[in-house]
XYZ file of C-alpha atoms in Angstrom:
593
model
C -87.194 -40.509 36.453
C -92.047 -39.877 42.403
C -87.723 -39.142 36.951
C -90.887 -38.666 38.050
C -90.282 -36.407 40.705
C -85.097 -35.274 39.236
C -86.368 -37.281 40.775
C -89.172 -39.578 40.448
C -88.467 -42.866 38.953
C -89.990 -43.103 35.639
C -87.964 -41.189 37.810
C -87.506 -35.293 39.102
C -90.078 -34.366 41.699
C -90.475 -31.494 43.957
C -87.318 -31.791 43.635
C -87.861 -35.197 44.334
C -86.643 -37.235 41.580
C -89.201 -39.727 40.542
C -88.611 -42.995 38.770
C -90.125 -44.104 35.548
C -89.592 -47.266 33.638
C -87.862 -46.818 30.314
C -90.411 -49.065 28.721
C -90.707 -47.545 25.305
C -94.220 -47.037 24.092
C -94.669 -49.291 21.116
C -97.458 -49.739 18.653
C -98.216 -50.721 15.103
C -100.343 -49.156 12.438
C -100.325 -47.873 8.895
C -100.338 -44.120 8.443
C -102.632 -42.166 6.198
C -100.818 -39.905 3.766
C -99.366 -37.124 5.900
C -99.828 -33.521 4.908
C -96.750 -31.384 4.407
C -95.575 -29.423 7.406
C -97.104 -25.964 7.590
C -95.075 -22.785 7.883
C -95.425 -22.622 11.647
C -92.058 -21.791 13.196
C -93.030 -22.358 16.826
C -95.266 -25.012 18.308
C -98.732 -23.634 19.187
C -99.779 -24.036 22.823
C -102.601 -26.400 21.807
C -100.142 -28.571 19.898
C -100.015 -29.351 16.207
C -102.417 -31.340 14.025
C -100.770 -34.724 14.135
C -100.995 -35.788 10.510
C -97.865 -33.975 9.275
C -94.412 -34.940 8.033
C -92.562 -32.748 10.533
C -93.345 -30.542 13.488
C -92.222 -27.179 14.836
C -89.843 -27.359 17.800
C -91.137 -26.402 21.244
C -89.801 -23.676 23.515
C -88.513 -25.081 26.868
C -90.174 -22.167 28.703
C -93.677 -22.711 27.273
C -96.611 -24.988 28.057
C -98.070 -27.251 25.379
C -101.090 -28.596 27.213
C -103.671 -26.367 25.502
C -103.825 -24.035 28.517
C -107.331 -22.625 28.909
C -109.199 -20.679 31.558
C -112.003 -22.579 33.238
C -114.539 -20.194 31.666
C -113.660 -21.579 28.220
C -114.319 -25.173 29.250
C -117.419 -27.345 29.685
C -118.667 -28.490 33.033
C -118.920 -32.267 32.695
C -117.528 -34.954 30.474
C -115.142 -37.797 31.063
C -111.469 -38.489 30.432
C -110.016 -41.959 29.888
C -106.255 -42.560 29.718
C -103.720 -45.374 30.010
C -101.165 -45.886 32.769
C -98.231 -48.260 33.107
C -98.937 -49.343 36.676
C -101.416 -48.702 39.476
C -99.726 -49.018 42.826
C -99.183 -51.371 44.435
C -97.681 -48.899 46.950
C -99.859 -45.786 47.155
C -97.474 -43.962 49.504
C -95.824 -41.535 47.094
C -93.414 -40.351 49.797
C -91.819 -43.771 50.267
C -89.028 -45.193 48.163
C -91.315 -47.909 46.812
C -94.125 -45.510 45.939
C -91.844 -42.855 44.467
C -92.812 -43.230 40.820
C -94.051 -40.659 38.344
C -97.192 -42.750 37.967
C -98.019 -42.488 41.664
C -97.092 -38.816 41.650
C -99.676 -38.295 38.924
C -102.288 -40.265 40.846
C -101.656 -38.189 43.980
C -102.314 -34.971 42.047
C -105.948 -36.012 41.752
C -106.701 -36.910 45.363
C -103.875 -35.746 47.661
C -102.463 -32.307 48.584
C -99.976 -30.577 46.259
C -98.524 -27.650 48.179
C -96.381 -25.802 45.632
C -97.194 -24.431 42.175
C -94.222 -23.980 39.836
C -94.116 -21.970 36.633
C -93.436 -23.799 33.373
C -89.767 -22.792 33.339
C -89.367 -23.209 37.093
C -88.484 -19.561 37.693
C -91.374 -19.036 40.108
C -92.632 -21.072 43.043
C -95.855 -20.084 44.725
C -98.076 -21.867 47.248
C -101.152 -23.682 45.999
C -103.703 -21.503 47.788
C -106.178 -24.371 48.026
C -103.892 -25.624 50.776
C -101.496 -22.829 51.791
C -102.495 -19.186 51.388
C -99.144 -17.645 52.326
C -95.499 -18.630 52.806
C -92.949 -16.234 54.257
C -89.402 -16.354 55.583
C -89.624 -14.772 59.029
C -85.970 -15.187 60.004
C -82.660 -15.890 58.285
C -80.774 -16.888 61.450
C -82.018 -19.412 62.151
C -83.742 -19.872 58.811
C -87.453 -19.918 59.661
C -90.383 -20.331 57.293
C -94.033 -19.756 58.192
C -96.820 -21.482 56.262
C -100.401 -20.220 56.607
C -102.842 -23.045 55.861
C -106.173 -22.429 54.118
C -108.897 -22.404 56.772
C -111.068 -24.676 54.616
C -108.398 -27.304 53.948
C -109.252 -30.654 55.501
C -108.826 -34.380 54.998
C -111.755 -36.405 53.746
C -112.472 -37.820 57.202
C -113.156 -34.254 58.362
C -109.863 -33.703 60.174
C -108.541 -30.190 59.442
C -105.169 -29.945 57.718
C -102.922 -28.305 60.317
C -99.323 -27.913 61.413
C -99.512 -31.526 62.614
C -99.527 -32.785 59.027
C -96.357 -30.811 58.270
C -94.867 -32.275 61.438
C -95.794 -35.823 60.383
C -94.364 -35.233 56.907
C -91.096 -34.021 58.429
C -90.793 -36.944 60.844
C -91.360 -39.668 58.241
C -89.042 -37.939 55.758
C -86.046 -36.721 57.779
C -84.209 -40.047 57.929
C -83.798 -40.033 61.711
C -85.538 -43.379 62.094
C -84.618 -46.430 60.064
C -88.189 -47.596 60.504
C -89.192 -45.374 57.568
C -87.989 -45.566 53.962
C -88.475 -42.084 52.506
C -87.626 -41.552 48.845
C -85.846 -38.347 49.780
C -84.571 -36.862 53.034
C -82.853 -33.770 51.624
C -84.202 -30.634 53.248
C -86.146 -32.511 55.872
C -82.893 -33.597 57.511
C -81.953 -29.905 57.854
C -85.080 -29.004 59.850
C -84.790 -28.481 63.601
C -88.470 -28.169 64.458
C -91.990 -27.949 63.073
C -94.417 -26.238 65.426
C -97.749 -24.472 65.520
C -97.739 -20.701 65.109
C -100.454 -18.429 66.426
C -102.940 -21.263 65.842
C -103.099 -24.766 64.380
C -103.414 -23.340 60.866
C -99.987 -21.696 61.102
C -96.849 -23.787 60.672
C -93.453 -22.544 61.825
C -90.584 -24.502 60.286
C -87.163 -23.772 61.772
C -84.011 -25.109 60.103
C -80.998 -26.231 62.136
C -78.803 -25.844 59.069
C -79.157 -23.450 56.198
C -81.191 -25.069 53.431
C -81.862 -23.700 49.981
C -84.266 -23.494 48.335
C -86.925 -24.103 50.967
C -89.552 -24.295 48.208
C -88.406 -27.848 47.511
C -89.706 -29.307 50.779
C -93.318 -30.042 51.726
C -94.450 -30.520 48.158
C -96.780 -33.214 49.437
C -98.214 -33.907 52.870
C -98.385 -37.079 54.927
C -101.581 -37.228 57.035
C -101.001 -36.780 60.765
C -103.712 -39.367 61.469
C -101.284 -41.994 60.100
C -98.464 -40.833 62.386
C -98.566 -41.892 66.056
C -95.362 -40.854 67.780
C -96.204 -42.944 70.825
C -96.206 -46.099 68.719
C -93.559 -45.800 66.018
C -93.657 -49.495 65.186
C -97.320 -49.261 64.246
C -96.735 -45.960 62.458
C -93.840 -47.407 60.470
C -95.870 -50.461 59.531
C -98.600 -48.187 58.197
C -96.015 -46.163 56.284
C -94.267 -49.134 54.698
C -97.127 -51.642 54.374
C -100.402 -49.848 55.088
C -100.579 -48.161 51.694
C -100.087 -51.362 49.754
C -103.105 -51.682 47.461
C -104.846 -49.133 49.683
C -104.907 -45.439 48.643
C -106.824 -44.413 51.799
C -108.808 -41.921 49.726
C -111.942 -41.939 51.891
C -110.156 -40.897 55.063
C -106.742 -39.463 54.089
C -107.523 -37.984 50.701
C -107.679 -34.201 50.355
C -107.848 -33.331 46.685
C -110.340 -32.146 44.076
C -111.116 -35.745 43.172
C -111.565 -38.873 45.184
C -111.235 -42.502 44.141
C -114.468 -44.216 43.165
C -112.902 -47.599 42.433
C -109.545 -49.202 41.725
C -107.800 -52.507 41.257
C -104.735 -53.684 39.378
C -106.412 -52.935 36.043
C -107.999 -49.494 36.511
C -108.453 -46.517 38.814
C -111.416 -44.156 38.521
C -111.581 -40.649 39.999
C -114.780 -38.675 40.565
C -115.235 -35.162 42.010
C -114.661 -35.047 45.748
C -117.860 -33.787 47.435
C -115.750 -32.558 50.346
C -113.460 -30.431 48.151
C -113.455 -26.732 49.061
C -111.813 -25.308 45.929
C -112.990 -24.825 42.346
C -115.293 -27.647 41.304
C -113.578 -30.230 39.099
C -114.716 -29.837 35.500
C -114.854 -33.535 34.621
C -117.447 -36.009 35.857
C -114.835 -38.761 35.977
C -111.243 -39.575 35.075
C -110.288 -43.198 34.517
C -106.837 -44.692 34.051
C -106.590 -48.166 32.589
C -103.454 -50.211 33.182
C -102.053 -51.194 29.804
C -98.866 -52.486 28.324
C -97.349 -49.930 25.940
C -98.259 -51.974 22.885
C -101.911 -51.934 23.929
C -102.290 -48.279 24.859
C -101.573 -46.764 21.440
C -104.034 -49.112 19.779
C -106.577 -48.172 22.435
C -106.133 -44.530 21.403
C -106.500 -45.480 17.742
C -109.724 -47.360 18.509
C -111.197 -44.508 20.551
C -110.990 -46.348 23.888
C -108.818 -43.656 25.479
C -108.579 -39.904 24.886
C -104.825 -39.473 24.810
C -101.594 -41.411 24.749
C -97.868 -40.954 24.941
C -96.264 -41.223 21.505
C -92.608 -41.593 22.312
C -91.702 -43.840 19.373
C -92.018 -43.727 15.617
C -94.437 -46.638 15.409
C -96.675 -45.101 18.078
C -96.620 -41.769 16.257
C -97.474 -43.522 13.007
C -100.446 -45.192 14.654
C -101.612 -41.944 16.252
C -101.523 -40.238 12.845
C -104.420 -42.460 11.751
C -106.698 -40.831 14.343
C -108.699 -38.142 12.609
C -108.471 -34.729 14.233
C -105.841 -35.732 16.809
C -103.247 -33.236 18.021
C -99.607 -33.758 18.927
C -98.287 -31.908 21.959
C -94.576 -32.105 22.617
C -91.966 -30.407 24.778
C -88.489 -30.847 26.142
C -88.253 -33.316 28.990
C -86.881 -32.106 32.312
C -85.692 -35.607 33.082
C -83.153 -38.066 31.795
C -82.966 -41.660 30.632
C -80.203 -43.768 32.121
C -78.634 -47.181 32.146
C -78.305 -47.871 35.862
C -75.824 -50.545 36.931
C -76.155 -52.198 40.354
C -72.691 -51.969 41.935
C -73.630 -54.330 44.761
C -74.594 -57.169 42.436
C -71.997 -59.923 42.232
C -72.045 -59.697 38.440
C -71.422 -55.945 38.302
C -69.425 -55.203 41.456
C -66.162 -54.674 39.517
C -65.871 -51.002 38.551
C -63.505 -51.999 35.741
C -66.216 -54.104 34.131
C -68.722 -51.271 34.526
C -66.268 -48.803 33.000
C -65.486 -51.125 30.084
C -69.201 -51.594 29.426
C -69.769 -47.820 29.296
C -66.840 -47.448 26.905
C -68.265 -50.231 24.747
C -71.697 -48.652 24.324
C -72.256 -45.778 21.919
C -74.864 -43.874 23.877
C -75.722 -41.701 20.893
C -76.946 -44.816 19.074
C -79.384 -45.595 21.885
C -80.829 -42.109 21.584
C -80.907 -42.472 17.804
C -83.101 -45.568 18.162
C -85.541 -43.601 20.297
C -85.521 -40.555 18.020
C -85.839 -42.440 14.745
C -88.802 -41.032 12.890
C -89.544 -38.473 15.633
C -88.070 -35.325 14.047
C -85.934 -34.683 17.150
C -82.205 -34.205 17.769
C -80.083 -33.421 20.816
C -76.592 -33.941 22.212
C -75.854 -36.915 24.478
C -76.294 -35.676 28.069
C -73.565 -35.777 30.676
C -75.693 -35.317 33.793
C -78.379 -37.391 35.464
C -79.653 -34.367 37.373
C -79.611 -31.215 35.240
C -81.255 -31.081 31.802
C -79.078 -29.607 29.091
C -81.218 -26.479 28.685
C -80.887 -25.487 32.362
C -78.353 -22.831 33.364
C -75.209 -24.322 34.894
C -75.412 -27.663 33.098
C -72.069 -29.403 32.452
C -71.095 -32.733 30.929
C -69.930 -34.569 34.054
C -69.121 -37.952 32.532
C -65.439 -39.007 32.847
C -63.277 -38.059 29.874
C -62.343 -41.707 29.230
C -65.966 -42.834 29.218
C -66.310 -41.987 25.533
C -67.332 -44.741 23.151
C -64.365 -46.877 22.092
C -64.470 -50.638 21.693
C -60.669 -50.745 21.786
C -60.515 -48.780 25.032
C -63.124 -51.063 26.568
C -60.942 -54.068 25.797
C -57.864 -52.307 27.190
C -59.732 -51.522 30.407
C -60.638 -55.167 30.902
C -57.167 -56.462 30.052
C -55.519 -53.978 32.420
C -57.820 -55.302 35.159
C -56.713 -58.906 34.602
C -59.393 -60.168 32.230
C -58.384 -62.494 29.384
C -60.211 -63.208 26.141
C -61.840 -66.634 25.925
C -62.364 -68.798 22.876
C -66.061 -67.833 22.845
C -65.228 -64.182 22.264
C -65.910 -63.062 25.832
C -63.456 -61.972 28.492
C -63.112 -63.958 31.706
C -61.458 -63.456 35.076
C -61.069 -66.021 37.839
C -63.159 -68.429 35.775
C -66.096 -66.023 35.496
C -67.350 -64.533 32.238
C -67.358 -60.733 32.025
C -71.055 -60.082 31.690
C -74.387 -59.435 33.333
C -78.147 -59.220 32.750
C -80.043 -56.221 31.407
C -83.629 -56.141 32.724
C -86.279 -54.283 30.716
C -89.979 -53.667 31.310
C -91.614 -53.637 27.919
C -92.452 -55.789 24.954
C -92.171 -52.789 22.616
C -90.037 -53.125 19.503
C -88.061 -50.016 20.397
C -87.139 -51.324 23.825
C -86.031 -54.601 22.288
C -84.006 -52.731 19.654
C -82.093 -50.798 22.304
C -81.467 -53.931 24.341
C -80.186 -55.773 21.293
C -77.973 -52.831 20.327
C -76.486 -52.827 23.829
C -75.967 -56.572 23.629
C -74.204 -56.312 20.257
C -71.939 -53.400 21.203
C -70.960 -55.096 24.465
C -70.228 -58.348 22.638
C -67.887 -56.492 20.277
C -65.881 -55.558 23.366
C -65.986 -59.080 24.836
C -68.755 -58.474 27.390
C -71.739 -60.858 27.519
C -75.153 -59.281 28.093
C -78.270 -61.354 28.731
C -81.688 -59.726 28.334
C -84.534 -60.265 30.808
C -87.915 -58.845 29.722
C -90.460 -58.306 32.499
C -93.999 -56.929 32.386
C -94.228 -53.161 32.886
C -96.437 -53.748 35.944
C -93.443 -55.353 37.695
C -91.354 -52.185 37.449
C -91.610 -50.826 41.007
C -91.386 -54.229 42.656
C -88.281 -55.178 40.679
C -86.468 -51.877 41.156
C -87.134 -51.849 44.890
C -85.904 -55.415 45.326
C -82.378 -54.618 44.121
C -82.253 -58.056 42.499
C -80.986 -56.989 39.110
C -77.714 -56.136 37.384
C -78.683 -53.304 35.055
C -81.975 -51.595 34.278
C -83.090 -48.624 32.243
C -84.382 -45.918 34.550
C -85.800 -42.544 33.734
C -85.778 -39.754 36.290
C -88.267 -36.913 36.035
C -88.058 -33.540 37.761
C -90.983 -31.641 39.146
C -89.026 -28.467 39.849
C -85.765 -26.768 38.852
C -84.074 -27.236 42.231
C -82.954 -30.807 41.670
C -79.259 -29.911 41.867
C -80.000 -29.265 45.547
C -82.965 -31.389 46.527
C -82.408 -34.501 44.431
C -78.647 -34.841 44.097
C -78.234 -36.569 47.461
C -81.322 -38.650 46.729
C -79.607 -40.168 43.694
C -75.951 -40.077 44.750
C -75.896 -40.184 48.562
C -74.074 -43.270 49.830
C -76.887 -44.058 52.268
C -79.825 -42.952 50.104
C -82.591 -45.476 49.485
C -82.963 -44.049 45.953
C -79.309 -44.417 44.952
C -79.910 -47.345 42.639
C -76.265 -47.503 41.680
C -75.784 -48.728 45.258
C -72.389 -47.030 45.457
C -71.141 -43.741 46.863
C -68.510 -42.054 48.979
C -68.178 -39.747 51.969
C -66.405 -37.236 49.715
C -69.412 -36.936 47.416
C -71.782 -36.929 50.396
C -69.923 -34.012 52.018
C -70.020 -31.878 48.881
C -73.713 -32.516 48.318
C -74.504 -31.595 51.915
C -72.810 -28.235 51.320
C -74.851 -27.671 48.156
C -78.114 -27.429 50.113
C -76.554 -24.879 52.470
C -75.491 -22.560 49.647
C -77.956 -19.775 48.915
C -76.321 -18.584 45.682
C -77.692 -20.971 43.058
C -74.786 -20.404 40.652
C -72.262 -21.423 43.292
C -74.464 -24.307 44.440
C -74.635 -25.683 40.889
C -70.841 -25.450 40.566
C -70.485 -27.538 43.727
C -73.057 -29.994 42.453
C -71.135 -30.426 39.196
C -67.973 -31.173 41.173
C -69.788 -33.859 43.160
C -71.447 -35.412 40.114
C -68.110 -35.644 38.298
C -66.700 -37.626 41.220
C -69.768 -39.878 41.434
C -69.669 -40.630 37.723
C -66.266 -42.263 38.205
C -68.245 -45.174 39.662
C -69.821 -45.886 36.267
C -73.121 -46.750 37.916
C -75.678 -44.274 36.521
C -75.154 -43.560 32.843
C -77.269 -40.880 31.099
C -77.947 -41.369 27.399
C -80.777 -38.979 26.533
C -82.896 -36.137 27.894
C -85.462 -36.401 25.180
C -88.965 -35.132 24.782
C -92.435 -35.576 26.091
C -95.006 -36.191 23.352
C -98.717 -36.727 23.759
C -101.346 -37.444 21.155
C -104.804 -36.382 22.236
C -108.232 -35.667 20.950
C -108.926 -32.113 19.837
C -110.435 -29.910 22.523
C -108.829 -31.534 25.544
C -107.504 -28.660 27.654
C -104.928 -28.369 30.419
C -103.537 -31.807 29.642
C -100.102 -32.481 28.214
C -96.524 -31.283 28.713
C -96.159 -28.056 30.694
C -92.635 -28.155 32.077
C -92.359 -27.836 35.835
C -96.060 -26.911 36.028
C -97.039 -30.516 35.347
C -96.155 -34.130 35.885
C -94.411 -34.438 32.542
C -94.569 -38.219 32.365
C -98.349 -38.237 32.563
C -99.164 -34.719 31.338
C -101.055 -33.972 34.555
C -101.114 -30.379 35.873
C -100.919 -29.538 39.554
C -104.533 -28.356 39.401
C -106.348 -31.413 38.117
C -109.663 -29.678 38.766
C -108.947 -27.592 35.640
C -108.589 -30.441 33.151
C -111.558 -30.376 30.801
C -113.006 -30.129 27.319
C -113.466 -26.958 25.305
C -117.009 -25.662 24.878
């Protein structure tokens, strides 16, 4: 779920859904004797001392990243963390770069235009880049952005209306030369022009689009967009960011990139930054497999780590003085089935597989030892705590081995002597690709394999390195993968629904859709009343789910173990990149005095 980004694939963001690999974070270690849980009834904002038997539940409207004013923090110090992958595509706006990991990287060195409150109820411009946003007309819908006079790219070029124009043109889907992760909103814009001067942007919509706060979350540099040579521009967009972040010329954030390769990326304060001085002297991310990162935290090599599994939590409990920060996730974990693959093109096989798998057991594997419970979700887009949520899975999708067999038999499959169904000489089965060596990931894969076998469906398991996640997903050469989608704002019912379900969307990894669903989703973005828009979205999602291509099985939590005193790092709802615990204002991450 860039859900990070929902949707960014980890991958929801700016109301772009961002992708994230469902590589569970594994680790091994013996725990010290845990103290009994204290009488705290609500999680403190700084988190909870980690060495406890149980933990207070978080509030979905609160931040748990130890929020502190800059005055309470030191100037200086370093921060070292782990990351699943670094690149290779540094273009966070493209379908291949749309991961929560890249979204987090961009927050350090690229513009982030909107600031959202923790619960998503407020959206305000990041005044480092845009000092004012106002709707100047409702017919046609017209929005004026006033750009900070000091805002500029690292090569000295001022940030102007031209960068909004370039962002619109590469993201609106008009040209097949570009592969944007999301076109919603941008495809409703009629024009982007200068206002009274180059620091004013006038965006006029040809169709009503709501909410407008979900577009222009990030900016694409106008220097990389040459309208007179679209072939060159498109090549830069699709290939020019590969293993090249362009920080020296196209960066415009509080930090810049000192060095990077496939194994690490190091940020240092940007001397050309015009806003508050970054508190840290450097921030380094080291690429690590999940099994390595938790042990790195235990050994003091990194300052924080995700602790999404019981064995990782057990290992983190051995770190003296560590704190646990946890919150509800705004994203979702899914089993995504590729409907265009020869092995999974039959909707009857996909339906039978979903009926054969007890999704609650997959969540139970993840939550074992984590002191966490929740209902199985029925939406890929809306988290269960958000107003308007409905369970949109088909009524006959419920777990039933017998029903799975009946579905296959009604579709002409017959049981073979090996215990698997066949049709036209082909075994009913496919491959499940995972991206982790963690025990938890293997346990889920094996549970899926066993439940499917009970229903006569053969599942093979293909384990790839976590660093191959983006490349594999983008290739489309897989049958089923576990994808997480993360949301960066609460507008995903509007901004991300077409991204994930549109029949021609590059980010519809089910590779199936319909004009009926497309038409409903296009009306959603034109509906100003959010309650009515969510009702329409639910109607569309119910119809899409009949394809049995994107199957939600948990919303879950975000949990970070970190050293005491680390401030403005960790889960903070829509005010942060939940997957990585990175706030919009990375200049404010620091250590307490």
